[in-house]
PDB file of C-alpha atoms in Angstrom:
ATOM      1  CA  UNK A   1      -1.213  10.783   5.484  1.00  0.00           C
ATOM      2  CA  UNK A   2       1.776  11.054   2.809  1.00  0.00           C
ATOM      3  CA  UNK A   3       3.488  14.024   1.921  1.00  0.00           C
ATOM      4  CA  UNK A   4       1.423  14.119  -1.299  1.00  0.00           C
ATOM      5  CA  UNK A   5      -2.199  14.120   0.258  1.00  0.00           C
ATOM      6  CA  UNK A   6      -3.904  13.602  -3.277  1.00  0.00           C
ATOM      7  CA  UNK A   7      -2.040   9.897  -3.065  1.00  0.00           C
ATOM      8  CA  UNK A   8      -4.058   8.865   0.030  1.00  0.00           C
ATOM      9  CA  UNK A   9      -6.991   9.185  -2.115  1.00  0.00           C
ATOM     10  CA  UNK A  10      -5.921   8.005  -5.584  1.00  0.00           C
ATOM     11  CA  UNK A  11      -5.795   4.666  -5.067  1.00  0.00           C
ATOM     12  CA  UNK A  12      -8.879   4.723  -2.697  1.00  0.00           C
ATOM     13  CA  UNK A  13     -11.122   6.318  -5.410  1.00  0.00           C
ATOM     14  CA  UNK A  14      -9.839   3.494  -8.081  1.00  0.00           C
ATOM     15  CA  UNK A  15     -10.623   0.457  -5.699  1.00  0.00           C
ATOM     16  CA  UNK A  16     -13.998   2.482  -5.411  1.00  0.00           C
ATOM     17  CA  UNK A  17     -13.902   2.805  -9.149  1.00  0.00           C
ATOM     18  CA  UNK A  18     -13.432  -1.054  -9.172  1.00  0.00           C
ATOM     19  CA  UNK A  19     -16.474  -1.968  -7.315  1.00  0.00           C
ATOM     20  CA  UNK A  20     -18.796   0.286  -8.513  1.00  0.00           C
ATOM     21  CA  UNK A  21     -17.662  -1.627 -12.340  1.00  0.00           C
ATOM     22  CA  UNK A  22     -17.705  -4.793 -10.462  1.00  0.00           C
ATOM     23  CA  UNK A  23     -21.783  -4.398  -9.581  1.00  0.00           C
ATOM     24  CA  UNK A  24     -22.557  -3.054 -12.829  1.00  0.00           C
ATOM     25  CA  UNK A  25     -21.026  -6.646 -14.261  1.00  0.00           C
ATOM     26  CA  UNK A  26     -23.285  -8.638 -11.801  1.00  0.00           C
ATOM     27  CA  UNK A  27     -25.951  -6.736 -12.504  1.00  0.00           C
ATOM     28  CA  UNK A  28     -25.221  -7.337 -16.205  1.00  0.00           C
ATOM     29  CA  UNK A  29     -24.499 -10.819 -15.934  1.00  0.00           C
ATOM     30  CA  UNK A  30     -27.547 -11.448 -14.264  1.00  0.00           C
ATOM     31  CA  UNK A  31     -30.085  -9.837 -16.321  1.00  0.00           C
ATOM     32  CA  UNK A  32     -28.802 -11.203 -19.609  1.00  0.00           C
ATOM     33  CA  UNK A  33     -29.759  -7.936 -21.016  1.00  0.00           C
ATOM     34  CA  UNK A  34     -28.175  -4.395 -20.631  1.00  0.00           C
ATOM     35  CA  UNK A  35     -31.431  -2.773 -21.436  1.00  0.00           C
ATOM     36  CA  UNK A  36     -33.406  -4.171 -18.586  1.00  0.00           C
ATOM     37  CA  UNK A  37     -31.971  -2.559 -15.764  1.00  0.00           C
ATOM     38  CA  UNK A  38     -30.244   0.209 -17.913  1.00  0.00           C
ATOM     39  CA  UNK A  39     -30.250   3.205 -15.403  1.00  0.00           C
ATOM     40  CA  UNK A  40     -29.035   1.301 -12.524  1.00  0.00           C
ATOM     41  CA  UNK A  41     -26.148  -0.254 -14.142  1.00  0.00           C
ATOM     42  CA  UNK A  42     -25.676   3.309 -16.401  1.00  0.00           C
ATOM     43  CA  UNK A  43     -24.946   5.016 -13.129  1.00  0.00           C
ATOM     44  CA  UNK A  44     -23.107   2.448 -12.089  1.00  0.00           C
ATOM     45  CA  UNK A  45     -20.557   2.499 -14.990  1.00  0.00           C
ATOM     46  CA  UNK A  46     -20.963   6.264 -15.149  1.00  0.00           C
ATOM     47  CA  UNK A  47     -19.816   6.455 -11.563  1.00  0.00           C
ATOM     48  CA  UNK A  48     -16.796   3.851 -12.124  1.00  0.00           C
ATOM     49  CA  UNK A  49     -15.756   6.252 -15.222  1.00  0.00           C
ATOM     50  CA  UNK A  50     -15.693   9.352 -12.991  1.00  0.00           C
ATOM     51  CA  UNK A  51     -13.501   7.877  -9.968  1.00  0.00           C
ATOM     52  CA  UNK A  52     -11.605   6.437 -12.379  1.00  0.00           C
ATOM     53  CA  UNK A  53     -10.890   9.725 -13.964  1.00  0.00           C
ATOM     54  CA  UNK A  54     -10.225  11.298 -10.544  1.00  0.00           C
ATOM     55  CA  UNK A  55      -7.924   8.539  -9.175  1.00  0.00           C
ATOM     56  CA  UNK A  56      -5.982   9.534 -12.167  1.00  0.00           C
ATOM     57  CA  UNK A  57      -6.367  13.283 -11.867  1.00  0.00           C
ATOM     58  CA  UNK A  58      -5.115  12.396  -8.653  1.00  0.00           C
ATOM     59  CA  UNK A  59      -1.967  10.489  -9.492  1.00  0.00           C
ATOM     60  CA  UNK A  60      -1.143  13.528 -11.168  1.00  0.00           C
ATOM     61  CA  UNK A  61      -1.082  15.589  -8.309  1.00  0.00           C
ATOM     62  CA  UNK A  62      -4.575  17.074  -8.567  1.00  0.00           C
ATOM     63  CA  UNK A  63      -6.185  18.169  -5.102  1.00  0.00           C
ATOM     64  CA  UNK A  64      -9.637  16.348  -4.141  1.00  0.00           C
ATOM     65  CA  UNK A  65     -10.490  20.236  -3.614  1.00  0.00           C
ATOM     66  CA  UNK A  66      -9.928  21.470  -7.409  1.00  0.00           C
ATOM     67  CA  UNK A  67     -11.518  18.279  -8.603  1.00  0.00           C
ATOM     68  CA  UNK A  68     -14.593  19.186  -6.521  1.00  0.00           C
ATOM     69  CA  UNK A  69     -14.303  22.797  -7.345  1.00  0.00           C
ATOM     70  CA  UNK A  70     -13.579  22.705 -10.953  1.00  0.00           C
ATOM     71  CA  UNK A  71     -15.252  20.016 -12.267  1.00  0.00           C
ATOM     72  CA  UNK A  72     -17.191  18.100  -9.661  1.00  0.00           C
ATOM     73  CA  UNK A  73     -19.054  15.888 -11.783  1.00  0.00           C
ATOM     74  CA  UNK A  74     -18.270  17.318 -15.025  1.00  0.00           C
ATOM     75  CA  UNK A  75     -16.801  13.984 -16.741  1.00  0.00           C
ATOM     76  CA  UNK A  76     -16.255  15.239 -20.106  1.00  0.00           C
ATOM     77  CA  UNK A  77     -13.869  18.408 -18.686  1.00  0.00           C
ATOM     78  CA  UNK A  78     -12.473  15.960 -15.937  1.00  0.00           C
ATOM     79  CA  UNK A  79     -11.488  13.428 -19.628  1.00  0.00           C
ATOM     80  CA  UNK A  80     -10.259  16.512 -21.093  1.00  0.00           C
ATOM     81  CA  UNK A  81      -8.009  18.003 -18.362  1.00  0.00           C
ATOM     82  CA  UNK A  82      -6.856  14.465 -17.750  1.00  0.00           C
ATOM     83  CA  UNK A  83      -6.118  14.039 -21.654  1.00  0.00           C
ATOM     84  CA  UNK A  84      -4.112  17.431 -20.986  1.00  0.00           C
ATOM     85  CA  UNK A  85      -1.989  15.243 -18.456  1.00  0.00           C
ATOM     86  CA  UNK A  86      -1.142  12.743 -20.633  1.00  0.00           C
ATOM     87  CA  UNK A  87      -4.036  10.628 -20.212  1.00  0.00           C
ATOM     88  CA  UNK A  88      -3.777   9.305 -23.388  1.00  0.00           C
ATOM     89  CA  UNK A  89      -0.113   7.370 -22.323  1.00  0.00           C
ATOM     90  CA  UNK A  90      -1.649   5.560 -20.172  1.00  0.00           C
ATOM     91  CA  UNK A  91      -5.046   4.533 -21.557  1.00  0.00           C
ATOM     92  CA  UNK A  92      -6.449   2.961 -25.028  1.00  0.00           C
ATOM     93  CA  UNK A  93      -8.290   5.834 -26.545  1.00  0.00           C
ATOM     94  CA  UNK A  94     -10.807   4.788 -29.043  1.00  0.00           C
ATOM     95  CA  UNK A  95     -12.021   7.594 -31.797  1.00  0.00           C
ATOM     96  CA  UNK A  96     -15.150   7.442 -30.707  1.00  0.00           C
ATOM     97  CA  UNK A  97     -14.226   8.151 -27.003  1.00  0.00           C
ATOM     98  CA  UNK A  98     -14.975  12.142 -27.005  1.00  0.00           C
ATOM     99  CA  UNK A  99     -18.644  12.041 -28.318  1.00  0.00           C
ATOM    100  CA  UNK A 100     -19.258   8.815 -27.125  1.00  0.00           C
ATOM    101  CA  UNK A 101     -18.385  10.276 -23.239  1.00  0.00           C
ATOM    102  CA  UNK A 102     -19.623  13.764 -24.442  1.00  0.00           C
ATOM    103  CA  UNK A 103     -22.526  12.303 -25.479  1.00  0.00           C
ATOM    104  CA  UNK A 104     -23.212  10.143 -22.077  1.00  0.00           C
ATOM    105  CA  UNK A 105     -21.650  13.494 -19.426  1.00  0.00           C
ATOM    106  CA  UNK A 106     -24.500  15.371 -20.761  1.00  0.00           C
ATOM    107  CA  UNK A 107     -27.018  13.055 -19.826  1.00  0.00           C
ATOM    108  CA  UNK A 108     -25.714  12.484 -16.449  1.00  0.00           C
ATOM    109  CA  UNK A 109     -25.627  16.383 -16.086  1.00  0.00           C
ATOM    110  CA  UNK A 110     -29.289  16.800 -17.056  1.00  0.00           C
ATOM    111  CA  UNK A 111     -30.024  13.288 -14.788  1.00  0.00           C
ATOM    112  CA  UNK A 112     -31.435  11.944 -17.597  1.00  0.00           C
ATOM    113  CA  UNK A 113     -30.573   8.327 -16.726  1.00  0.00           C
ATOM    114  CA  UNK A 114     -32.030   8.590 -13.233  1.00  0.00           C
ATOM    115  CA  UNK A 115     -35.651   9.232 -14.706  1.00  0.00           C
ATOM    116  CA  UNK A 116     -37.254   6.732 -17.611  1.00  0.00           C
ATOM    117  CA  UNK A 117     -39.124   9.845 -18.926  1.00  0.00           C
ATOM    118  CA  UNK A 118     -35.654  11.650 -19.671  1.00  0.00           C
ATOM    119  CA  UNK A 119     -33.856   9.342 -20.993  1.00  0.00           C
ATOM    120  CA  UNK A 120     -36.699   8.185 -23.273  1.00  0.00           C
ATOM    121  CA  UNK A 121     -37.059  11.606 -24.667  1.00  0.00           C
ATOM    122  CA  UNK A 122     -32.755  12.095 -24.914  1.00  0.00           C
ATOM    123  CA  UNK A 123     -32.532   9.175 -26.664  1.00  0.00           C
ATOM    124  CA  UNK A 124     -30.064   6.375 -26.829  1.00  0.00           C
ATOM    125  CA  UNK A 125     -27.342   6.536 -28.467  1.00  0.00           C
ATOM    126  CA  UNK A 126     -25.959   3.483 -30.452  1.00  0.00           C
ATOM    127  CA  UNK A 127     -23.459   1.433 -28.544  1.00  0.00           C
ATOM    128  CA  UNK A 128     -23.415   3.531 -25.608  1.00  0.00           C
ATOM    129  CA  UNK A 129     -23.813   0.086 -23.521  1.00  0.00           C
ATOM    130  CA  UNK A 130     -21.164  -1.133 -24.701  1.00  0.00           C
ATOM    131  CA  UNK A 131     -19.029   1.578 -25.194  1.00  0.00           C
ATOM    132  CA  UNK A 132     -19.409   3.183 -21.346  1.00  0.00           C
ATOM    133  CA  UNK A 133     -18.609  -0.407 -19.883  1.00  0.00           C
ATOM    134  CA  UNK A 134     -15.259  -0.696 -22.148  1.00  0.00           C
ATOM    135  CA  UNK A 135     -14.270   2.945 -20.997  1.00  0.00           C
ATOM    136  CA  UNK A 136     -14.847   1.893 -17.457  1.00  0.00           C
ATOM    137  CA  UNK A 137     -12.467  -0.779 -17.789  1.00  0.00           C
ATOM    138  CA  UNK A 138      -9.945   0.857 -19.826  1.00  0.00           C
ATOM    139  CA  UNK A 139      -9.961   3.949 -17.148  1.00  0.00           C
ATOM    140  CA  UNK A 140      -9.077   1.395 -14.303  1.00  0.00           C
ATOM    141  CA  UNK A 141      -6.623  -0.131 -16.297  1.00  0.00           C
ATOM    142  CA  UNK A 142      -4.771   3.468 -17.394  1.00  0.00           C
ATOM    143  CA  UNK A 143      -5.242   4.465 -13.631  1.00  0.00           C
ATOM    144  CA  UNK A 144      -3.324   0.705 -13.056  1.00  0.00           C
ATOM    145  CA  UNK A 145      -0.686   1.686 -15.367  1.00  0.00           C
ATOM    146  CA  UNK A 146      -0.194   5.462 -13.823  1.00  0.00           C
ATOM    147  CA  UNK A 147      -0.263   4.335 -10.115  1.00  0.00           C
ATOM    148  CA  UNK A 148       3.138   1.701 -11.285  1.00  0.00           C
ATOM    149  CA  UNK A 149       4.489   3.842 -13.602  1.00  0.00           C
ATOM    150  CA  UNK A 150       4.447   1.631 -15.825  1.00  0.00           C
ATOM    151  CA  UNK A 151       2.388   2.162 -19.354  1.00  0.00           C
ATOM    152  CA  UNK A 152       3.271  -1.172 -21.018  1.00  0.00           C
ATOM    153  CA  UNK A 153       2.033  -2.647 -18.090  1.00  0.00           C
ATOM    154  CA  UNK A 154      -0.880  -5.308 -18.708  1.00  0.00           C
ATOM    155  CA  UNK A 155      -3.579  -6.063 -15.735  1.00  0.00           C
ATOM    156  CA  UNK A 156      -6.534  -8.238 -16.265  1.00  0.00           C
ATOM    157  CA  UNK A 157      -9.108  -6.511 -13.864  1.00  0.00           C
ATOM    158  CA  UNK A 158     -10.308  -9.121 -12.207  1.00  0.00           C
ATOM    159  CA  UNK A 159     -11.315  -8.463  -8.504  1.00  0.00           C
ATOM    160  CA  UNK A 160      -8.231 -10.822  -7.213  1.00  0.00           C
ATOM    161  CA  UNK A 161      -5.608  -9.710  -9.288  1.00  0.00           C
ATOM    162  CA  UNK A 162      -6.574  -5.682  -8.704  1.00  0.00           C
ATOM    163  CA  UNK A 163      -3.923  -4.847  -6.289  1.00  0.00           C
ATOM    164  CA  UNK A 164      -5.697  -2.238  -3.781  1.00  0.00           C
ATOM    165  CA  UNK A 165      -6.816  -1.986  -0.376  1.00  0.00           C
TER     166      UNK A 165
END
């Protein structure tokens, strides 16, 4: 363990981060079609989003314990606190990117994408496919850029050239 203990899991939680993006791609890929298999690869994005957020919550010196006290999986307050921290140095941010991820916390708070039923009835909201699988890769790339120190610094996020683990 380092002298920072929120270090020993930042970089952890955006390889995890990586992976969970990575099998939402195959999944993608292999369908053809985002709607097919929308919850499974939803979750999956959802859940790269979220580490993503926390690896770089944790960069900035956030405890594992306040991010599982204070927001646990909140996404929208994690985006905001992290937007507090600068956040927005580090990644793209798109105009959209507050409702959009608004929008797409609150039906992962009310589980709507684990049950057809729920999501039916919530609705879809245009370009959320889309959108949620950009933010996941702009998140691992801000969290790239934070763990270097480096903002101008440009990563293609493929699983070779991620350096972690």
């Amino acid at each position: 363990m380092s002298n920072f203990p929120s270090l020993d899991y930042a970089r952890p939680f955006m390889a995890d981060a990586l992976n969970y993006l990575e099998a939402a791609e195959r999944l993608w890929q292999a369908t053809g079609e985002f709607s097919q298999l929308f919850q499974p690869i939803g979750m999956l994005l959802n859940h790269s989003v979220e580490l993503s957020v926390k690896s770089y919550c944790l960069f900035c010196g956030y405890s594992v314990d306040r991010l599982r006290e204070e927001f646990g999986h909140d996404l929208f307050r994690l985006y905001e606190s992290a937007m507090e921290n600068d956040l927005g140095r580090w990644l793209e941010v798109s105009p959209n990117d507050s409702a959009q991820l608004k929008h797409w916390n609150e039906a992962n708070i009310r589980k709507h994408g684990r049950f057809p039923r729920r999501y039916a009835e919530f609705g879809e909201h245009p370009g959320n496919d889309k959108y949620i699988r950009g933010l996941a890769r702009r998140m691992l790339e801000a969290c790239f850029r934070k763990s270097v120190g480096d903002p101008n610094e440009v990563v293609n996020l493929g699983l070779t050239d991620f350096p972690v683990r």
